[in-house]
Amino acid sequence: MTDTLIPNGCKTNGPVESGYFKKGCNPFAQTGRSKLQNKRALLNQKIIKQMRMRAGAENLLKATSNNKVREQVVLELSYVNSDLQLLMEELEGLNSSVEVYQDVQETSSIPLIPLGLKETKDVDFSVALKDFILEHYSEDGSNFQDEIDDLMDLRQACRTPSRNPSGIDLLANYFSQLGFLETRFFSPTRQIGIFFTWYDSFTGVPVCQQNISLEKASILFNMAALYSQIGTRANRQTQAGLEDAITAFQKSAGVLHYLKETFTHTPSYDMSPAMLSMLIRLMLAQAQECLFEQITLPGIRNEFFSLLRIAQEAAKVGETYSEVHQSMIQTPIKNNVPFFWTTMSELKTNHYNSLAHYFVSTALLDHQLTPSDDEDKQEKALSQVYDAMPEGRSPLDILKDKAERRRIGKAHLQRSIMGHEEAIRTHSRCRHLQKLDILSDILQAGLKRSITKFEQNDKEDEFTDYMLAPDILCKSEMDELLLTDTLEGPLSVFSAKQRWSAPRTIRLRLQDRDLGFTLKGDAPVQIQSLDPLCPAAAKGLKEGDYLVAVGDTECKWLGVSDVMKLLKDVDEEGVDIRVVSMLDSSSQPMPTKSATYGGLPKTYSMICLAHDEDDKKSHKVAKKPSFLSWGLKNKQKSGSTLSLPSADYNGPWNRPCPTYRNSYNESALY
């Protein structure tokens, strides 16, 4: 072993020092989360035992015709089904124990929902891999026992990853190793006798297959689960902690999205497309909730525009949780998702929608339009709050009419009160929600605040008007945040499907105060109606070119109006613009042949091979390497010629496979 002090299969009962295990793993950590995961593992074993008993009873029921035996089997089957139902409920309780995953400093935030890690059984790679090496590669498999043990130790460590970036790196390392392992040992035409068993995260039902895709998909699921636990653990009382939570939930959603798109036929229901779609929505909803908390953490200014902005942010959180709740109550999903999750998503939908109505009512009731205010700006802000204005009134009429502002504001308060009351009723329906005292306090405080506000603006002699306040349009900073790209330009245009010319710089000068062309389209804009006699055309500008820069300003994301603003100040000296032309994809030339490699295209791999051959020529004596050892072994180790590739080694033969992106420092994966 090179990085694990305990050999595979060894046990210890003594204290374990820090750094004794692989980085990112400590199986003896006595935390609430680890104890919860151990309970999950024990429950999974009990569930599989009951399922085997049920399968045996059902087979006996089909095989026997003796009525007395059949009656006894039916009775035993009812006991087994009852025990199985109790175990399922106990597992649902573990999935509902969200308080264990929260930050210890959380005292005023609504708890978030993490994903539990999938459990697995031990796998012995030793016999199967050594037999395959002997049969397929004609080498003694015993020479590679150390490397096989390293792989088994790495898999064992992945069962108890730490809840930090080191744990993510541990899972990512094993996932990368699985790609190499699949290429070298798992043939699509034969099985080598290695069985992978994983338990459903929600039901505990085991799935056992010889397909390594189950192993890879389950590791990805646990990476997403670990990201969700990191986000849940973040300190949401600080800006940095909330930023970490947003990033973690976005990465969790990104990993789940990759899992959904890559492994489309997983036998475990917790990784089915429907379930993964729901989990993606849940992770993004929690990221949206953390963004709302980040915006409101410094405090909410009692100012008209600020209140409307916060209202739309709250409405966005409510909308995302509404989508989560709708996906949770669909027929195949609702039977597997914990009832706690369903009620929590419904509760948050009502809670954040109520907050949105409260902030709009405060903006209308506490701030009257004065001569010093910007009427146009307030009119535009109010018009963007509604899809349709209340009772067809114009925004300016509402702003100028004090009585109308008051009437609509009270209508929003009424909807806020009703929403908070519904959230409290939802809270009382779930026994696991009732255990969260902080949640009850937050809901009661929100209801009390809305009632107090309504009483302050209610007059006894006022005619009661039962106007129903309209829904609030949601708008959020997350809309732009989720679509952030590291490259410039819209994906619909600047993608690998299109072929582009190299950017051309053209000096643009006016002729009789005319550019000689017009612009069309969204970002990026295109050249149209080009005058073939204008100076720009003479410099090489073509009809249909895409304008990507004006001077030093990139304009791949700019529309026609923004680009025209940049061009309107062109003087006699002119300005440099950069354009690109879309080429015909059908006319893309085939790769040129190489005489060096027998008429085959010279690929990147062959170039590496050529360099390797050049290196060999420089040595007078070169030992013939093992077929298995190409680039996989550090030659300083003389014990064997095979080593599973390490993510830390960057030799020419051991570049990471392009199966999964290992960049975990980006702000978001989705």
XYZ file of C-alpha atoms in Angstrom:
670
model
C 0.000 0.000 0.000
C 1.265 3.400 -0.881
C -1.187 5.669 0.870
C -3.181 3.461 3.256
C -1.702 2.073 6.439
C -4.440 -0.448 7.115
C -4.405 -3.310 4.574
C -7.630 -4.381 2.933
C -9.727 -6.499 5.227
C -7.917 -5.577 8.458
C -9.874 -4.217 11.380
C -8.902 -2.152 14.356
C -10.658 -1.268 17.573
C -8.172 1.245 18.865
C -8.074 4.992 18.415
C -7.158 6.248 14.984
C -4.803 9.122 14.519
C -5.439 11.962 12.109
C -4.146 11.168 8.649
C -4.234 7.383 9.282
C -6.614 6.805 6.382
C -6.817 8.093 2.860
C -7.303 11.819 2.601
C -11.008 12.618 2.515
C -12.041 9.564 4.547
C -12.248 8.646 8.211
C -14.532 5.650 8.860
C -14.187 5.981 12.642
C -15.457 9.566 12.831
C -18.190 9.596 15.488
C -20.328 12.404 14.087
C -24.097 12.602 13.921
C -23.948 12.175 10.173
C -21.739 9.061 10.369
C -23.994 7.496 13.003
C -26.987 8.188 10.785
C -25.225 6.577 7.834
C -24.379 3.512 9.941
C -28.055 3.179 10.848
C -28.872 3.370 7.155
C -26.452 0.529 6.426
C -27.988 -1.670 9.145
C -31.491 -0.912 7.887
C -30.472 -1.876 4.371
C -29.292 -5.263 5.636
C -32.582 -5.841 7.482
C -34.579 -4.801 4.411
C -32.747 -7.212 2.111
C -33.282 -10.025 4.644
C -37.029 -9.374 4.733
C -37.179 -9.139 0.952
C -35.489 -12.537 0.631
C -37.964 -14.025 3.089
C -40.845 -12.513 1.127
C -39.490 -13.837 -2.162
C -39.126 -17.310 -0.662
C -42.654 -17.236 0.746
C -44.107 -16.114 -2.573
C -42.268 -18.895 -4.419
C -43.527 -21.471 -1.913
C -47.043 -20.110 -2.309
C -46.842 -20.688 -6.050
C -45.312 -24.147 -5.721
C -47.564 -25.793 -3.125
C -51.149 -26.915 -3.474
C -51.593 -27.949 0.160
C -54.233 -25.647 1.636
C -52.818 -25.859 5.173
C -49.352 -24.926 3.969
C -50.777 -22.128 1.862
C -52.621 -20.679 4.869
C -49.440 -20.782 6.945
C -47.423 -19.138 4.161
C -50.011 -16.383 3.702
C -49.863 -15.663 7.439
C -46.062 -15.530 7.430
C -46.129 -13.355 4.324
C -48.343 -10.827 6.082
C -45.845 -10.667 8.967
C -42.950 -10.162 6.550
C -44.772 -7.392 4.672
C -45.594 -5.700 7.972
C -41.959 -5.826 9.095
C -40.828 -4.566 5.699
C -43.224 -1.627 5.912
C -41.902 -0.717 9.363
C -38.315 -0.834 8.081
C -39.255 1.391 5.141
C -40.815 3.904 7.529
C -37.691 3.828 9.682
C -35.553 4.492 6.597
C -37.874 7.359 5.675
C -37.267 8.748 9.147
C -33.519 8.721 8.520
C -34.033 10.603 5.248
C -36.119 13.115 7.210
C -33.452 13.746 9.879
C -32.208 16.928 8.271
C -31.256 18.603 11.543
C -28.151 16.378 11.786
C -26.750 17.862 8.578
C -27.363 21.533 9.418
C -24.660 23.887 10.608
C -24.401 23.942 14.396
C -24.612 27.754 14.395
C -27.965 27.794 12.569
C -30.542 29.403 14.825
C -32.715 31.499 12.501
C -32.832 29.759 9.107
C -35.234 27.211 7.677
C -33.493 23.801 7.447
C -32.380 22.529 4.058
C -32.730 18.993 2.679
C -29.569 16.954 1.990
C -29.298 13.689 0.072
C -28.196 10.586 1.921
C -25.295 8.540 0.569
C -26.047 5.278 -1.194
C -24.750 2.250 0.677
C -22.898 -0.640 -0.958
C -21.438 -4.053 -0.144
C -17.760 -4.960 -0.221
C -16.358 -6.020 -3.585
C -13.388 -8.370 -3.981
C -11.559 -7.458 -7.180
C -8.605 -9.716 -6.476
C -9.571 -13.120 -7.913
C -11.459 -11.866 -10.953
C -8.830 -9.329 -12.024
C -5.901 -11.726 -11.552
C -7.683 -14.400 -13.583
C -8.434 -11.890 -16.335
C -4.820 -10.675 -16.401
C -3.564 -14.234 -16.745
C -6.078 -15.191 -19.411
C -6.256 -12.019 -21.459
C -2.817 -10.429 -21.034
C -0.826 -13.650 -20.399
C 0.845 -12.280 -17.284
C 0.915 -13.477 -13.697
C -1.867 -11.674 -11.855
C -0.108 -12.120 -8.512
C 2.440 -9.533 -9.581
C -0.296 -6.919 -9.387
C -1.722 -7.768 -5.964
C -0.517 -4.485 -4.433
C -2.253 -2.411 -7.107
C -5.474 -4.406 -6.777
C -5.374 -3.907 -3.002
C -4.905 -0.169 -3.531
C -8.017 -0.146 -5.700
C -10.031 -2.050 -3.103
C -8.836 0.278 -0.343
C -9.830 3.274 -2.442
C -13.318 1.846 -2.942
C -13.619 1.099 0.761
C -12.626 4.675 1.601
C -15.330 5.980 -0.739
C -17.976 4.414 1.507
C -17.220 6.966 4.245
C -16.152 10.215 2.537
C -15.623 13.286 4.681
C -18.051 16.156 4.223
C -15.581 18.579 2.621
C -13.755 19.060 -0.706
C -11.333 16.266 0.206
C -14.247 13.837 0.269
C -15.333 15.043 -3.164
C -11.803 14.565 -4.490
C -11.752 11.041 -3.067
C -14.942 10.084 -4.929
C -13.720 11.811 -8.089
C -10.447 9.906 -7.939
C -12.249 6.568 -7.688
C -14.611 7.556 -10.504
C -11.624 8.308 -12.717
C -10.089 4.935 -11.825
C -13.321 3.218 -12.836
C -12.947 4.650 -16.323
C -9.492 3.069 -16.666
C -10.706 -0.139 -15.040
C -13.613 -0.423 -17.474
C -11.337 0.039 -20.471
C -8.797 -2.585 -19.435
C -10.891 -5.296 -17.789
C -14.595 -4.991 -18.650
C -15.333 -6.269 -22.141
C -18.794 -5.690 -23.642
C -18.843 -9.306 -24.843
C -18.052 -11.131 -21.595
C -18.462 -10.899 -17.823
C -15.533 -11.311 -15.438
C -17.557 -12.231 -12.369
C -17.396 -9.013 -10.311
C -20.776 -8.143 -8.785
C -21.583 -4.600 -7.636
C -24.371 -4.217 -5.067
C -25.855 -0.839 -4.225
C -28.891 0.042 -2.115
C -31.576 2.497 -3.114
C -31.113 5.712 -1.156
C -34.850 6.083 -0.487
C -36.224 2.535 -0.212
C -33.175 0.466 0.706
C -33.934 -2.012 -2.088
C -30.659 -3.577 -3.314
C -29.554 -3.743 -6.937
C -26.820 -6.214 -7.911
C -25.200 -6.208 -11.347
C -21.944 -7.117 -13.042
C -22.135 -3.936 -15.116
C -19.554 -1.387 -13.975
C -21.925 1.389 -15.085
C -23.916 0.778 -11.892
C -20.760 1.440 -9.886
C -19.953 4.620 -11.811
C -23.510 5.954 -11.592
C -23.691 5.264 -7.853
C -20.408 7.078 -7.225
C -21.753 10.076 -9.140
C -24.938 9.983 -7.063
C -22.876 10.007 -3.877
C -20.836 12.947 -5.185
C -24.065 14.884 -5.686
C -25.272 13.796 -2.241
C -21.997 14.904 -0.661
C -22.245 18.291 -2.376
C -25.768 18.687 -0.978
C -24.507 17.849 2.515
C -21.685 20.399 2.153
C -24.240 23.021 1.122
C -26.496 22.111 4.029
C -23.618 22.348 6.478
C -22.506 25.824 5.325
C -22.872 28.688 7.779
C -25.839 30.626 6.398
C -25.308 33.510 8.817
C -22.396 34.840 6.751
C -22.051 35.982 3.136
C -19.170 33.574 2.537
C -21.129 30.654 3.956
C -24.138 31.418 1.783
C -21.905 31.705 -1.266
C -20.463 28.280 -0.455
C -23.966 26.858 -0.055
C -25.119 28.259 -3.414
C -22.050 26.837 -5.137
C -22.426 23.430 -3.489
C -26.103 23.066 -4.426
C -25.412 24.147 -7.989
C -22.618 21.590 -8.262
C -24.896 18.944 -6.821
C -27.494 19.774 -9.474
C -24.779 19.676 -12.131
C -23.565 16.216 -11.113
C -27.151 14.930 -11.038
C -27.746 16.403 -14.487
C -24.613 14.686 -15.796
C -25.783 11.421 -14.227
C -29.208 11.766 -15.835
C -27.810 12.500 -19.287
C -25.025 9.890 -19.209
C -26.514 6.853 -17.442
C -30.020 6.572 -18.831
C -30.901 2.973 -17.889
C -29.878 2.616 -14.252
C -31.858 -0.153 -12.488
C -32.042 1.690 -9.161
C -35.123 3.900 -8.901
C -33.317 6.675 -7.022
C -31.290 7.207 -10.221
C -34.217 7.010 -12.646
C -34.748 10.006 -14.960
C -37.932 11.079 -13.154
C -36.313 10.953 -9.718
C -33.144 12.695 -10.899
C -35.199 15.478 -12.509
C -36.942 16.039 -9.193
C -33.645 16.054 -7.287
C -32.146 18.555 -9.735
C -35.105 20.886 -9.135
C -34.711 20.437 -5.386
C -31.005 21.335 -5.428
C -31.616 24.416 -7.591
C -34.530 25.483 -5.381
C -32.276 25.328 -2.323
C -29.613 27.308 -4.175
C -32.316 29.885 -4.965
C -33.326 29.987 -1.308
C -29.720 30.570 -0.244
C -29.449 33.397 -2.781
C -32.525 35.024 -1.252
C -30.951 34.726 2.201
C -27.711 36.177 0.870
C -29.533 39.228 -0.515
C -31.509 39.794 2.686
C -28.672 39.027 5.129
C -27.473 42.676 5.438
C -31.065 43.725 6.065
C -33.975 44.885 3.905
C -34.235 48.627 3.385
C -37.744 50.001 3.763
C -37.561 51.614 0.337
C -39.959 51.241 -2.600
C -37.625 49.729 -5.188
C -35.786 47.545 -2.684
C -39.041 46.070 -1.360
C -40.307 45.224 -4.850
C -36.996 43.576 -5.723
C -37.048 41.464 -2.565
C -40.689 40.548 -3.263
C -39.809 39.201 -6.695
C -36.855 37.294 -5.279
C -39.143 35.676 -2.692
C -41.680 34.878 -5.418
C -38.901 33.158 -7.382
C -38.078 30.931 -4.411
C -41.764 30.111 -4.011
C -42.079 29.243 -7.696
C -39.055 26.916 -7.679
C -40.342 25.062 -4.621
C -43.780 24.830 -6.237
C -42.160 23.042 -9.199
C -40.346 20.732 -6.783
C -43.584 19.936 -4.952
C -45.456 19.243 -8.178
C -42.771 16.788 -9.281
C -42.769 15.094 -5.862
C -46.500 14.344 -5.896
C -46.427 12.603 -9.272
C -47.443 8.936 -9.155
C -44.101 7.096 -9.439
C -42.145 9.516 -7.266
C -44.523 10.152 -4.379
C -44.369 6.498 -3.291
C -40.596 6.688 -2.791
C -39.911 10.252 -1.626
C -40.203 10.833 2.143
C -43.414 12.565 3.193
C -41.196 15.044 5.042
C -39.712 16.218 1.746
C -43.118 16.689 0.129
C -44.532 18.680 3.030
C -41.359 20.758 3.372
C -41.490 21.794 -0.295
C -45.192 22.660 0.028
C -44.507 24.607 3.228
C -41.717 26.628 1.628
C -43.892 27.371 -1.399
C -46.539 28.970 0.819
C -44.003 30.663 3.088
C -42.013 32.438 0.379
C -45.096 33.393 -1.633
C -46.478 34.942 1.551
C -43.258 36.889 2.036
C -43.524 38.186 -1.537
C -47.049 39.503 -0.931
C -45.964 41.063 2.350
C -43.121 43.025 0.739
C -45.336 44.288 -2.100
C -47.950 45.410 0.410
C -45.291 47.226 2.440
C -44.062 49.010 -0.674
C -47.601 50.187 -1.512
C -48.727 51.066 2.027
C -45.609 52.715 3.451
C -44.424 54.733 0.451
C -46.611 57.343 -1.221
C -45.674 59.000 -4.492
C -44.245 62.495 -3.831
C -43.288 65.270 -6.279
C -39.615 64.506 -5.689
C -39.991 60.842 -6.754
C -39.255 59.580 -10.244
C -42.741 58.683 -11.544
C -41.489 56.887 -14.638
C -39.076 54.722 -12.662
C -41.692 53.763 -10.077
C -44.278 53.105 -12.795
C -41.871 50.778 -14.608
C -40.941 48.951 -11.392
C -44.583 48.381 -10.420
C -45.567 47.234 -13.908
C -42.885 44.532 -13.756
C -44.345 43.106 -10.547
C -47.589 41.902 -12.168
C -48.424 39.919 -15.250
C -51.689 41.888 -15.434
C -52.379 45.009 -13.394
C -55.094 44.760 -10.701
C -58.559 45.405 -12.183
C -56.993 46.783 -15.343
C -55.703 49.933 -13.675
C -52.530 51.508 -15.012
C -49.450 51.507 -12.764
C -49.369 55.308 -12.621
C -53.023 55.516 -11.580
C -52.364 53.129 -8.708
C -49.287 55.032 -7.592
C -51.104 58.391 -7.581
C -54.306 57.141 -5.935
C -53.645 56.788 -2.211
C -56.881 54.891 -1.555
C -56.178 52.458 -4.390
C -52.661 51.807 -3.131
C -54.068 51.095 0.286
C -56.752 48.766 -1.053
C -54.327 46.725 -3.161
C -51.778 46.682 -0.342
C -54.348 45.234 2.074
C -55.296 42.622 -0.538
C -51.663 41.523 -0.663
C -51.590 41.369 3.135
C -54.653 39.131 3.109
C -52.932 36.722 0.734
C -49.824 36.858 2.910
C -51.838 35.927 6.009
C -53.619 33.087 4.209
C -50.317 31.737 2.894
C -48.684 31.776 6.326
C -51.700 30.026 7.846
C -51.547 27.342 5.159
C -47.816 26.884 5.825
C -48.537 26.393 9.541
C -51.234 23.814 8.736
C -48.779 21.984 6.477
C -46.236 22.057 9.292
C -48.694 20.388 11.669
C -49.377 17.494 9.238
C -45.868 16.017 9.437
C -44.455 14.697 12.714
C -40.874 15.165 11.478
C -41.559 18.834 10.704
C -42.999 19.301 14.178
C -39.621 18.353 15.650
C -38.036 21.435 14.037
C -38.721 24.150 16.605
C -36.923 26.837 14.622
C -39.232 26.226 11.660
C -42.330 26.705 13.792
C -40.913 29.940 15.235
C -40.163 31.348 11.764
C -43.663 30.575 10.476
C -45.359 32.064 13.532
C -43.220 35.195 13.320
C -44.119 35.680 9.642
C -47.840 35.303 10.349
C -47.693 37.681 13.313
C -45.890 40.312 11.245
C -48.491 40.192 8.472
C -51.406 40.356 10.918
C -49.853 43.319 12.713
C -49.358 45.133 9.420
C -52.954 44.468 8.397
C -54.335 45.738 11.714
C -52.286 48.929 11.408
C -53.937 49.715 8.066
C -57.455 48.527 8.864
C -60.158 51.046 9.739
C -63.382 50.138 11.501
C -65.574 52.429 9.368
C -63.982 51.265 6.135
C -66.088 49.310 3.664
C -64.811 45.746 3.400
C -63.515 45.004 -0.095
C -62.735 41.379 -0.841
C -60.386 42.063 -3.699
C -58.031 39.186 -4.549
C -54.469 40.380 -5.006
C -52.872 39.169 -8.257
C -49.888 36.857 -8.370
C -46.418 38.399 -8.273
C -44.056 37.876 -11.164
C -40.828 36.281 -10.042
C -37.447 37.677 -10.976
C -34.065 36.742 -9.603
C -30.354 37.263 -9.933
C -30.078 33.474 -10.138
C -31.570 33.589 -13.658
C -28.299 35.020 -14.903
C -26.163 33.122 -12.385
C -27.313 29.680 -13.540
C -26.492 30.478 -17.143
C -22.976 31.704 -16.480
C -20.503 30.385 -19.063
C -16.727 30.517 -18.944
C -16.590 31.276 -22.674
C -18.000 34.310 -24.433
C -20.954 34.240 -26.791
C -24.383 32.544 -26.887
C -24.277 28.768 -27.147
C -26.871 28.772 -29.913
C -24.352 30.509 -32.166
C -20.860 29.851 -30.785
C -20.937 26.063 -30.476
C -18.950 23.128 -31.807
C -21.684 22.440 -34.364
C -20.769 25.600 -36.260
C -17.576 26.259 -38.216
C -16.097 29.744 -38.026
C -13.505 31.714 -39.853
C -10.695 33.350 -37.939
C -11.659 36.803 -36.579
C -10.918 39.580 -39.058
C -10.159 43.164 -38.058
C -11.686 45.782 -40.336
C -11.204 49.533 -40.118
C -14.652 51.077 -40.208
C -14.983 54.646 -41.554
C -18.066 56.687 -42.296
C -18.902 57.718 -45.826
C -21.321 60.626 -45.973
C -22.182 59.848 -42.349
C -23.298 56.361 -43.356
C -21.857 53.026 -42.200
C -22.769 51.307 -45.441
C -24.715 48.482 -43.763
C -27.401 47.739 -41.207
C -27.522 45.313 -38.275
C -30.013 42.577 -37.462
C -30.653 39.829 -34.941
C -30.094 39.407 -31.244
C -26.722 38.840 -29.656
C -24.455 38.638 -31.601
C -25.644 40.971 -34.353
C -25.222 40.250 -38.052
C -24.277 42.483 -40.962
C -27.061 42.921 -43.512
C -27.887 45.211 -46.457
C -24.171 45.731 -47.081
C -23.341 48.328 -49.730
C -20.691 46.626 -51.925
C -19.129 50.040 -52.681
C -18.713 51.186 -49.080
C -15.219 51.334 -47.487
C -16.015 48.457 -45.113
C -16.867 46.133 -48.011
C -13.638 47.086 -49.704
C -11.763 46.088 -46.536
C -13.358 42.616 -46.569
C -16.668 42.950 -44.702
C -19.230 40.430 -45.967
C -22.994 40.108 -45.855
C -23.984 37.887 -42.901
C -20.794 38.443 -40.901
C -21.172 38.363 -37.116
C -19.910 41.449 -35.283
C -17.994 40.288 -32.206
C -16.097 43.418 -31.112
C -16.099 47.185 -31.603
C -12.748 48.643 -30.632
C -11.785 47.032 -27.340
C -15.393 46.213 -26.388
C -16.578 42.615 -26.802
C -20.115 42.554 -28.162
C -20.949 38.858 -28.509
C -23.741 39.380 -25.968
C -24.892 42.806 -27.156
C -28.036 43.445 -29.182
C -28.580 45.864 -32.058
C -29.322 48.921 -29.907
C -26.236 48.434 -27.722
C -23.951 47.938 -30.715
C -25.366 51.038 -32.431
C -24.487 53.062 -29.340
C -20.881 51.951 -29.766
C -20.888 52.841 -33.459
C -22.627 56.202 -33.254
C -19.497 57.956 -31.979
C -17.291 56.878 -34.899
C -15.213 59.862 -36.023
C -13.262 60.565 -39.190
C -10.398 58.307 -38.094
C -12.834 55.407 -37.801
C -12.796 52.444 -35.449
C -11.603 48.849 -35.690
C -14.268 46.156 -35.627
C -13.804 42.394 -35.459
C -16.080 40.063 -37.395
C -16.311 36.331 -38.014
C -17.977 34.425 -40.841
C -19.888 31.162 -40.543
C -18.416 28.503 -42.837
C -20.249 25.666 -44.532
C -19.997 22.603 -42.268
C -20.617 20.216 -45.172
C -17.448 21.385 -46.887
C -15.174 20.554 -43.940
C -12.093 18.773 -45.340
C -11.199 15.280 -44.218
C -8.010 14.828 -42.191
C -4.947 14.634 -44.343
C -3.186 11.286 -44.593
C 0.174 10.711 -43.016
C 2.834 8.660 -44.788
C 4.467 7.936 -41.454
C 1.579 5.845 -40.172
C 0.459 3.841 -43.167
C -2.118 6.213 -44.642
C -3.953 6.797 -41.337
C -4.719 10.281 -40.017
C -2.049 11.341 -37.545
C -4.037 11.619 -34.330
C -2.943 13.026 -30.999
C -2.367 9.517 -29.641
C -0.085 8.676 -32.574
C 1.892 11.858 -32.054
C 2.470 10.772 -28.426
C 3.492 7.352 -29.734
C 5.975 8.946 -32.122
C 7.551 10.916 -29.285
C 7.729 7.762 -27.221
C 9.450 5.916 -30.058
C 11.951 8.759 -30.455
C 12.760 8.481 -26.764
C 13.327 4.760 -27.084
C 15.781 5.240 -29.951
C 18.010 7.311 -27.698
C 18.612 4.335 -25.392
C 21.006 1.618 -26.465
C 19.416 -1.022 -24.239
C 15.685 -0.970 -23.677
C 13.817 -3.678 -21.831
C 10.662 -4.761 -23.587
C 7.786 -3.479 -21.453
C 4.740 -5.469 -20.434
C 1.690 -4.983 -22.576
C -0.129 -3.810 -19.459
C 2.536 -1.422 -18.250
C 2.372 1.297 -20.914
C 2.263 4.531 -18.976
C 0.539 2.968 -16.006
C 3.457 2.335 -13.689
C 5.976 4.511 -11.984
C 9.168 2.858 -13.164
C 10.902 3.587 -9.870
C 8.841 0.780 -8.376
C 10.297 -2.532 -9.485
C 7.853 -4.882 -7.818
C 5.495 -5.141 -10.795
C 4.694 -3.688 -14.170
C 1.016 -2.858 -13.647
C -0.425 -0.077 -11.588
C -3.847 1.458 -11.827
C -3.452 5.012 -13.121
C -3.172 7.724 -10.544
C -4.840 11.070 -11.011
C -1.653 12.695 -9.727
C 0.574 11.238 -12.429
C 0.683 13.212 -15.664
C 2.753 10.967 -17.886
C 2.062 10.860 -21.621
C 0.129 7.606 -21.278
C -1.924 8.528 -18.277
C -3.908 11.592 -19.194
C -7.385 11.539 -17.632
C -10.079 9.950 -19.717
C -12.663 12.480 -20.969
C -15.487 10.665 -19.252
C -16.034 13.250 -16.543
C -14.766 16.713 -15.831
C -12.607 16.839 -12.733
C -12.668 20.580 -12.285
C -14.331 21.146 -8.941
C -13.258 24.722 -8.395
C -15.752 26.269 -10.787
C -18.546 28.321 -9.382
C -21.208 26.045 -10.803
C -21.623 22.837 -12.848
C -25.105 23.544 -14.066
